[in-house]
Short mmCIF file of C-alpha atoms in Angstrom, two decimals:
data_model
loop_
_atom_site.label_atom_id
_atom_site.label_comp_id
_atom_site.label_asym_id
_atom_site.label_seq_id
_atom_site.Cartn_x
_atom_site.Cartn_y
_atom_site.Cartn_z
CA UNK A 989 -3.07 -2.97 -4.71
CA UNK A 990 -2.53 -1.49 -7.88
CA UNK A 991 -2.44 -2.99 -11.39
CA UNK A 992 -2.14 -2.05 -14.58
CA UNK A 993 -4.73 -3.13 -17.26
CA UNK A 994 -4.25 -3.68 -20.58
CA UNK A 995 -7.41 -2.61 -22.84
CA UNK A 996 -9.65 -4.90 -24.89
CA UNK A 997 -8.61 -2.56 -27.94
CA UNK A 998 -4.69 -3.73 -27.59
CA UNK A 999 -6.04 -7.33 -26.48
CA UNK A 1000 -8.41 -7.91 -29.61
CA UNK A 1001 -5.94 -6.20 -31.79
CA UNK A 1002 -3.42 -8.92 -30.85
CA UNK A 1003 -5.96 -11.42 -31.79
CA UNK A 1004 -5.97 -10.44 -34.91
CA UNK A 1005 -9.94 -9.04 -34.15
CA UNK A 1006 -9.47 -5.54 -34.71
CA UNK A 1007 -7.42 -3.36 -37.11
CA UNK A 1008 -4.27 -1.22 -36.05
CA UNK A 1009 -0.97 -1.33 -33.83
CA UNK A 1010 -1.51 -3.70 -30.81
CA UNK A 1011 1.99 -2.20 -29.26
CA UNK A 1012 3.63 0.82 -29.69
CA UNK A 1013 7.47 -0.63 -29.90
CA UNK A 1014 10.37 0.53 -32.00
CA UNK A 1015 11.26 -3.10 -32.98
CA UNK A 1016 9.32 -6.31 -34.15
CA UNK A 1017 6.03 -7.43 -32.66
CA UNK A 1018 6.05 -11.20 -33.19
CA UNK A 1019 7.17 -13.80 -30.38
CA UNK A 1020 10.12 -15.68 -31.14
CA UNK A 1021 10.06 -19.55 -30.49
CA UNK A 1022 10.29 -20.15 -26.28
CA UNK A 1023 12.64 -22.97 -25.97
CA UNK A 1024 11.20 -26.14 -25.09
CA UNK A 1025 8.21 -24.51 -24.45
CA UNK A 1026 9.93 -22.32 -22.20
CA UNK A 1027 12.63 -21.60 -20.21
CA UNK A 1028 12.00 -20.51 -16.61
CA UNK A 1029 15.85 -20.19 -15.54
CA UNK A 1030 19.12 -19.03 -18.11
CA UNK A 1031 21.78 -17.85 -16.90
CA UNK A 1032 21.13 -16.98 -12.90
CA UNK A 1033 17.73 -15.54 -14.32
CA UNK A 1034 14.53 -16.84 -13.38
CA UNK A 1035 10.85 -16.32 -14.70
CA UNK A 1036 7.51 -17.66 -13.29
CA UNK A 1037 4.13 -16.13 -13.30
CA UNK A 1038 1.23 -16.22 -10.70
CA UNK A 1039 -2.67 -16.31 -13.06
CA UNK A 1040 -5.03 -15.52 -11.13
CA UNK A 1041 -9.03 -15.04 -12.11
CA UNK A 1042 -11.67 -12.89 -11.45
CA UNK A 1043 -15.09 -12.53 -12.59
CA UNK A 1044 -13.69 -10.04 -15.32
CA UNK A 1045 -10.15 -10.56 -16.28
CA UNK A 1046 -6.99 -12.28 -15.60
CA UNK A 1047 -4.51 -11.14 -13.48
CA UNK A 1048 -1.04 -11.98 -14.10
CA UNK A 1049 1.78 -11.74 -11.48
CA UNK A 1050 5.11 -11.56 -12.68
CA UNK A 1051 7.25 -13.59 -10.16
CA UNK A 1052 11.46 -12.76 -11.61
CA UNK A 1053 14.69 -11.62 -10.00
CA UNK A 1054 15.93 -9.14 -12.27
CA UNK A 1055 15.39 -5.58 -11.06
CA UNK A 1056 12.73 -3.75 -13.28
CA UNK A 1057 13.68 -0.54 -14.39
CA UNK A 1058 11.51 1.39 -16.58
CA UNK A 1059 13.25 4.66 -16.22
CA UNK A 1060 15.75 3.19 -18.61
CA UNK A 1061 13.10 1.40 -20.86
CA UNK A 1062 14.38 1.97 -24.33
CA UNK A 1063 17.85 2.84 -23.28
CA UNK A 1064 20.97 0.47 -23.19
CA UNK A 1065 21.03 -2.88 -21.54
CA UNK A 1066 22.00 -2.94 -18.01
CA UNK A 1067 22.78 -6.35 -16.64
CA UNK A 1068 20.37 -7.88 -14.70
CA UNK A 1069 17.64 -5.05 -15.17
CA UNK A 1070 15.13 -4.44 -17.60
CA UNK A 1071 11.22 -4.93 -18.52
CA UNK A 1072 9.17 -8.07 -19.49
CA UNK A 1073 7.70 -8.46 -22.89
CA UNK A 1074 4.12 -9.57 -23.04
CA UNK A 1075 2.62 -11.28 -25.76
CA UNK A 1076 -0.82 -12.75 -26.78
CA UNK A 1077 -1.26 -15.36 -29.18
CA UNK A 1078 2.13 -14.75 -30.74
CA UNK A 1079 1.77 -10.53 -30.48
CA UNK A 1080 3.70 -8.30 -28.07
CA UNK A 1081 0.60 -6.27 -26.53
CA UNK A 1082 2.94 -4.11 -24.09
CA UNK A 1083 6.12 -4.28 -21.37
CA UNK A 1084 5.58 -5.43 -18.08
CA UNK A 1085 7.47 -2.53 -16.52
CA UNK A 1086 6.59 -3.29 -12.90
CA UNK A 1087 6.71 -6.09 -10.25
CA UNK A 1088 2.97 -5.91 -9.23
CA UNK A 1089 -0.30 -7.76 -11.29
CA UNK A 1090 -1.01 -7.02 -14.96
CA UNK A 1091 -4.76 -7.24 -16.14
CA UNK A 1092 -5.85 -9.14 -18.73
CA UNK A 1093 -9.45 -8.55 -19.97
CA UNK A 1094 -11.18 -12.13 -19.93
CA UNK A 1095 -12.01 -12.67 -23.96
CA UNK A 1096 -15.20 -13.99 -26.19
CA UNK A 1097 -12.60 -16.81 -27.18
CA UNK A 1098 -11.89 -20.68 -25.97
CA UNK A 1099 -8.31 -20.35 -25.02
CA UNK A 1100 -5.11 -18.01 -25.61
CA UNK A 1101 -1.66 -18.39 -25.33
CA UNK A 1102 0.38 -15.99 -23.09
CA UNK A 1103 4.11 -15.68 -23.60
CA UNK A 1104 6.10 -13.60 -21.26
CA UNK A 1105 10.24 -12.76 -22.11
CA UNK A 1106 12.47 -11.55 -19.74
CA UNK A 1107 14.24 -8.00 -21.80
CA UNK A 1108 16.83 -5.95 -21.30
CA UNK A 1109 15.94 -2.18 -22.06
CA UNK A 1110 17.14 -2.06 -25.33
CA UNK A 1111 14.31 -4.93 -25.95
CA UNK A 1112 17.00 -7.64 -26.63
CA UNK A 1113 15.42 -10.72 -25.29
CA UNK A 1114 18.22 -13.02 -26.49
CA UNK A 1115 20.26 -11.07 -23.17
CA UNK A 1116 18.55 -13.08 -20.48
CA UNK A 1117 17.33 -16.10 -22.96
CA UNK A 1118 14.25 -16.81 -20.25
CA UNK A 1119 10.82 -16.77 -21.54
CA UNK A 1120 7.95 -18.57 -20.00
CA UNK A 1121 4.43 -19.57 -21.92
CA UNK A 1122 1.34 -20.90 -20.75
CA UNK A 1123 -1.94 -21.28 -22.07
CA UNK A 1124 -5.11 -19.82 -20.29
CA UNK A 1125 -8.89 -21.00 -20.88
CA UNK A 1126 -11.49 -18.11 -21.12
CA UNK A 1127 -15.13 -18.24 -20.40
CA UNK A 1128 -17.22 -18.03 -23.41
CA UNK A 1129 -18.59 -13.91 -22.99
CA UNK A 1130 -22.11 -13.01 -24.29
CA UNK A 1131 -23.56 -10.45 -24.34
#
């Protein structure tokens, strides 16, 4: 099964541990409020996320039904199709552009917040209104 990873760089960036651009995106980079600390369902929408851990990251399984479609990513919003937004600790760290797992590095820090936003591909959240956050634990990494 394939995955994509995101890299420490873009992770520790987002934490505010490293200097520089944690994701390349034409628009803003900070997460707007989730509703009631989130909304799983808007609108016929729904959001939900499988975490899963192994002994070096998290893997996060985006569970939605709109239709991803990241040969339009960037283009004009097509109902019921787009990307997810991912952000750490408040900072969008890349689009979730595909239905299968997403790594997540595990970090030298006590706990995180991930938000994910369901996006249309002209990165308008606001066009589904369903975001989902949940905070994630990490092992204590020395070495």
């Amino acid at each position: 099964m394939a995955f994509k990873t995101l890299t420490t760089a873009a992770i520790l960036m987002s934490l505010g541990l490293a200097s520089g651009v944690a994701a390349n995106e034409p628009h803003g980079s900070t997460a707007p409020a989730c509703a009631q600390d989130g909304r799983a369902e808007a609108g016929g929408y729904r959001l939900d996320a499988k975490l899963t851990r192994n002994a070096n990251a998290w893997l996060l399984t985006p569970q939605t039904n709109i239709q991803f479609a990241p040969e339009q990513y960037g283009g004009a919003a097509v109902p019921g199709t787009g990307h997810i937004h991912l952000y750490l600790n408040g900072t969008l760290i890349g689009p979730i552009t595909h239905a299968g797992p997403v790594s997540l590095p595990l970090l030298d820090r006590e706990a995180y917040v991930v938000k994910l936003a369901l996006t249309t591909s002209d990165h308008n959240e606001a066009n589904f209104g369903v975001c989902r956050e949940v905070r994630i634990a990490a092992p204590v990494i020395n070495g």
